[in-house]
mmCIF file of C-alpha atoms and ligand atoms in Angstrom:
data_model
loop_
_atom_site.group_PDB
_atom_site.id
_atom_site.type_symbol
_atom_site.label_atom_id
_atom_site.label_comp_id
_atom_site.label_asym_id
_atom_site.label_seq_id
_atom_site.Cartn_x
_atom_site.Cartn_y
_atom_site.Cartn_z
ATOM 1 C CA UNK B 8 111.661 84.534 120.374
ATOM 2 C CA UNK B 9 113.141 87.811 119.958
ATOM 3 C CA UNK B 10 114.728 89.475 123.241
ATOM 4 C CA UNK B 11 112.070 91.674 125.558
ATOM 5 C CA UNK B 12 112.112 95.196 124.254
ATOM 6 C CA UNK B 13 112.458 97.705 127.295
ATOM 7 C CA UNK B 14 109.054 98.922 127.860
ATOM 8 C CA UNK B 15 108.424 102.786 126.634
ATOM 9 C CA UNK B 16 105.552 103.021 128.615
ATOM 10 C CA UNK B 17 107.714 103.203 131.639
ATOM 11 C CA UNK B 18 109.373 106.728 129.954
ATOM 12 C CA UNK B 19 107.765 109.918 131.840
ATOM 13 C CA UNK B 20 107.363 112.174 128.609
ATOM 14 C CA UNK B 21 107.368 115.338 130.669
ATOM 15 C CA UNK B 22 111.181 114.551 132.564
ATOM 16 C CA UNK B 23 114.656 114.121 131.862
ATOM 17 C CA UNK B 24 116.954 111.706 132.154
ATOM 18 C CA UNK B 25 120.175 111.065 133.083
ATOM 19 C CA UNK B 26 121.755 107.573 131.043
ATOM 20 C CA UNK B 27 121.754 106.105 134.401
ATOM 21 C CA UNK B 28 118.343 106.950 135.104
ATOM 22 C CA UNK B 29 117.135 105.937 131.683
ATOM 23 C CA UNK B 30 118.812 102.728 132.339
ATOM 24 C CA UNK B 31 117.440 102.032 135.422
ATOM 25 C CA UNK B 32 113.563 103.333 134.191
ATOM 26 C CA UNK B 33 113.972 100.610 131.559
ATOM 27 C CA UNK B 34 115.913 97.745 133.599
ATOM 28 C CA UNK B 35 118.613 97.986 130.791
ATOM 29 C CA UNK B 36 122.553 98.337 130.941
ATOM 30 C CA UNK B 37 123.717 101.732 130.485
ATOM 31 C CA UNK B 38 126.358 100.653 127.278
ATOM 32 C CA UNK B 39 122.780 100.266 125.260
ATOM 33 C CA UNK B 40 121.489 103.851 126.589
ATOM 34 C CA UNK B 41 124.861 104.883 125.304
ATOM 35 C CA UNK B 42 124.487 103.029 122.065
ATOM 36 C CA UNK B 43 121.274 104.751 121.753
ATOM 37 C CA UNK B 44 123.105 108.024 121.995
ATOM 38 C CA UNK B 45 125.102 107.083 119.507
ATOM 39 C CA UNK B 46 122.738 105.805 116.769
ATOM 40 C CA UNK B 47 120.677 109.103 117.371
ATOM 41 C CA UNK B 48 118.702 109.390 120.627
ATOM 42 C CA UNK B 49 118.590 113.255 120.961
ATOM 43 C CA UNK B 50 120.047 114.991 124.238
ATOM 44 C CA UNK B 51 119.734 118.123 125.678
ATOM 45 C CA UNK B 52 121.905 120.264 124.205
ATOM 46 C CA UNK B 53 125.343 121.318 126.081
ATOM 47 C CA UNK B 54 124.425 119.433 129.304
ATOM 48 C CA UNK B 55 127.201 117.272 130.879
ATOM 49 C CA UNK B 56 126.540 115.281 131.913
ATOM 50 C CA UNK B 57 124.136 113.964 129.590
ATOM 51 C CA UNK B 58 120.087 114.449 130.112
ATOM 52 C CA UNK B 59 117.994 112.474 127.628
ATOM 53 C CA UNK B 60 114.257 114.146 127.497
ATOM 54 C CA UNK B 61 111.752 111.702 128.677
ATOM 55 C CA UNK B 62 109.825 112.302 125.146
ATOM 56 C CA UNK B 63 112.930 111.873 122.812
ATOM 57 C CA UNK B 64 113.434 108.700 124.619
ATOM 58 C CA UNK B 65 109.861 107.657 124.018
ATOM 59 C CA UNK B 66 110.011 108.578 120.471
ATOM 60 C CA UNK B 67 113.500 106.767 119.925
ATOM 61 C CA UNK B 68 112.102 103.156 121.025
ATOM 62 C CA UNK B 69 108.969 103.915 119.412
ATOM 63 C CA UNK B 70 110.968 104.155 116.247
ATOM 64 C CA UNK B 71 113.104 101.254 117.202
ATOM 65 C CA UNK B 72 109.718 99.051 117.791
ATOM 66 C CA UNK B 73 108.642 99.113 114.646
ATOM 67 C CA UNK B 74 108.961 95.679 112.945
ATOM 68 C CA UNK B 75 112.088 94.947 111.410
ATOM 69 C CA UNK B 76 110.455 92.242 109.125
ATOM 70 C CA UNK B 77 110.199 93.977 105.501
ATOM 71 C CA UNK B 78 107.487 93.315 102.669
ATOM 72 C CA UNK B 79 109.270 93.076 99.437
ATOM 73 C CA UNK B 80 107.397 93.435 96.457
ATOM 74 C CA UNK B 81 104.859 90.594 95.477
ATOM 75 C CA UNK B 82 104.803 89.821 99.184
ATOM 76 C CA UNK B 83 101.701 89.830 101.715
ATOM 77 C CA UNK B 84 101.694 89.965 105.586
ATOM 78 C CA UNK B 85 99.851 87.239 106.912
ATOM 79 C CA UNK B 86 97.700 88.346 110.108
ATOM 80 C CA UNK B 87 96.727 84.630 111.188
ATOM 81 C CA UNK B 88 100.810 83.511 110.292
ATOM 82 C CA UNK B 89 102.344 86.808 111.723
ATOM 83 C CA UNK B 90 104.818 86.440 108.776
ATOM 84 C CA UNK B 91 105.253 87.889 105.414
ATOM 85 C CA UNK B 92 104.513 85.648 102.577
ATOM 86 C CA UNK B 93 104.633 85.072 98.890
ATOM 87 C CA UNK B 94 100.828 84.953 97.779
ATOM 88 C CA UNK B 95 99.823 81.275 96.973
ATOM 89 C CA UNK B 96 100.641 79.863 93.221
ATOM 90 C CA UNK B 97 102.193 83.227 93.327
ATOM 91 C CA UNK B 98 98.861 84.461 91.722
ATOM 92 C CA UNK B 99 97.063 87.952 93.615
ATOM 93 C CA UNK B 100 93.958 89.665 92.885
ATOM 94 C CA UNK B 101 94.603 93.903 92.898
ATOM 95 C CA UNK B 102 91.309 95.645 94.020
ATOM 96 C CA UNK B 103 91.274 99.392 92.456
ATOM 97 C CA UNK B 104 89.982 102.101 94.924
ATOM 98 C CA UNK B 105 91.093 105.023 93.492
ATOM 99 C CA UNK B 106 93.055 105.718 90.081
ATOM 100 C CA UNK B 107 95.481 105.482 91.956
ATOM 101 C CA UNK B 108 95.875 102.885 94.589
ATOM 102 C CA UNK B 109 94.052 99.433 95.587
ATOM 103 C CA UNK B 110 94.491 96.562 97.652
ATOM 104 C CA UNK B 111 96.592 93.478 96.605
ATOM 105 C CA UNK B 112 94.908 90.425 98.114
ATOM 106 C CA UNK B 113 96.173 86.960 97.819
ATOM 107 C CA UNK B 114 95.544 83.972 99.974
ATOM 108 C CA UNK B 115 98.140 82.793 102.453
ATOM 109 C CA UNK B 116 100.248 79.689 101.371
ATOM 110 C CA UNK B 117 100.191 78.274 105.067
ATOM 111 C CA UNK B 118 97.319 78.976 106.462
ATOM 112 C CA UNK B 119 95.086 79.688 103.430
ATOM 113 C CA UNK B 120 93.464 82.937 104.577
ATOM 114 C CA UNK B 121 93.282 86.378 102.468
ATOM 115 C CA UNK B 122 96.043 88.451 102.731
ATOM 116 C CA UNK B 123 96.029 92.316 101.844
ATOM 117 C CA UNK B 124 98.471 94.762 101.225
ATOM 118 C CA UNK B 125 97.880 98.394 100.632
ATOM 119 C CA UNK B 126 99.139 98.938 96.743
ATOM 120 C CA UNK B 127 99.256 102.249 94.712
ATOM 121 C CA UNK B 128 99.188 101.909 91.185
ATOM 122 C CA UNK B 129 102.815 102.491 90.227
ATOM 123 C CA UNK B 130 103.774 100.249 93.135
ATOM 124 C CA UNK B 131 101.473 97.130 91.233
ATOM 125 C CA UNK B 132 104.423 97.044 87.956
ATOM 126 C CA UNK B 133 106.866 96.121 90.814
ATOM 127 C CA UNK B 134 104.209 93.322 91.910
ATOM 128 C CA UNK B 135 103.427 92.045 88.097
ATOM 129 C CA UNK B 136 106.919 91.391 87.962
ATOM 130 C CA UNK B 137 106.571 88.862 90.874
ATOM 131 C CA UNK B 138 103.191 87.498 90.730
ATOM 132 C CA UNK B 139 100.465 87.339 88.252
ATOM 133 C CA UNK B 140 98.205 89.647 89.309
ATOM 134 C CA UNK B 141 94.519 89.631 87.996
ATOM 135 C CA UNK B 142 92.955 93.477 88.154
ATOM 136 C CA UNK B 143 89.527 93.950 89.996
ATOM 137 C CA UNK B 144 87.209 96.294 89.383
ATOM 138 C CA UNK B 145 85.725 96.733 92.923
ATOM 139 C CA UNK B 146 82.081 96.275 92.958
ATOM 140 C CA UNK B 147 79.789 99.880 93.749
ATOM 141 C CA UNK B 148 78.018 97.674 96.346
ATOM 142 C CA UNK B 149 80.865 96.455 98.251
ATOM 143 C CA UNK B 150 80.450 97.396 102.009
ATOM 144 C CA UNK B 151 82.456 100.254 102.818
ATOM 145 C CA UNK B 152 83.082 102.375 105.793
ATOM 146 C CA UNK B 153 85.185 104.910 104.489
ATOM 147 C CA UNK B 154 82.244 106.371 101.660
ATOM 148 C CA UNK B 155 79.251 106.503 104.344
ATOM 149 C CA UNK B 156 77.225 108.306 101.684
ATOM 150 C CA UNK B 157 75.982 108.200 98.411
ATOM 151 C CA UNK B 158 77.156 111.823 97.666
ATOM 152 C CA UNK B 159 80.362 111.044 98.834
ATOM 153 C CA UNK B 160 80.000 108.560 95.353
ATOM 154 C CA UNK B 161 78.797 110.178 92.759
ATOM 155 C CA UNK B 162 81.548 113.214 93.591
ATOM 156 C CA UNK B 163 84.034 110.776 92.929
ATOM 157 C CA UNK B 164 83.820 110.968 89.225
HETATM 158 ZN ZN1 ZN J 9 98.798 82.608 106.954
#
């Protein structure tokens, strides 16, 4: 399990901080609020000593929460697995929504469930390269929240 990640929610946007205060608001040791400092965590300009802005702070873990786990090429994320994985019998089906981009969709090697990824066109050579990838037309019936009219479809051409 990775180690507990201080908790933004505790950051007043609208205050400033000092790093001790920061420290304290997030039950963390003041080195890492200076680490943060150091690896970009804006300040208020010409203050000494330093006062961190209670949004900058939000922003900066925000940015720091965001999964570290990458999604190479010919990869899926598996919602059920919480892990990224290489499509089973490395074989993927790529839905085309626009001329543009699709969804890749491949079923999970662990678990067996569908897996999608959010392609764009040029992206899919990357993907061929990886995994043999069979191109789907997607079906003018298919249920779809995003095109809640039929107008919507016929402007599309
Ligand atoms: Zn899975």
């Amino acid at each position: 399990m990775p180690r507990k990640r201080p908790d933004r929610r505790r950051v007043k946007i609208h205050r400033n901080y000092t790093v001790d205060e920061a420290a304290r608001t997030l039950g963390i040791a003041k080195g890492t609020v200076r680490r943060w400092l150091k690896n970009g965590l804006p300040t208020i300009d010409h203050r000494k000593p330093v006062l961190i802005r209670g949004l900058g702070l939000a922003e900066f873990l925000k940015s720091k929460a965001r999964p570290k786990q990458s999604c190479p090429p010919g990869h899926c994320y598996c919602v059920k697995c919480r892990s990224v994985q290489r499509p089973d019998g490395a074989m993927a089906d790529y839905i085309i929504i626009t001329a543009t981009s699709g969804n890749l969709r491949g079923l999970c090697p662990t678990c067996g469930s569908w897996m999608h990824r959010r392609t764009s066109y040029a992206q899919l050579q990357a993907v061929r390269i990886q995994l043999d990838v069979t191109i789907v037309e997607r079906l003018p019936r298919l249920r779809d929240s995003r095109k809640p009219s039929t107008k919507d479809h016929l402007q599309e051409a």
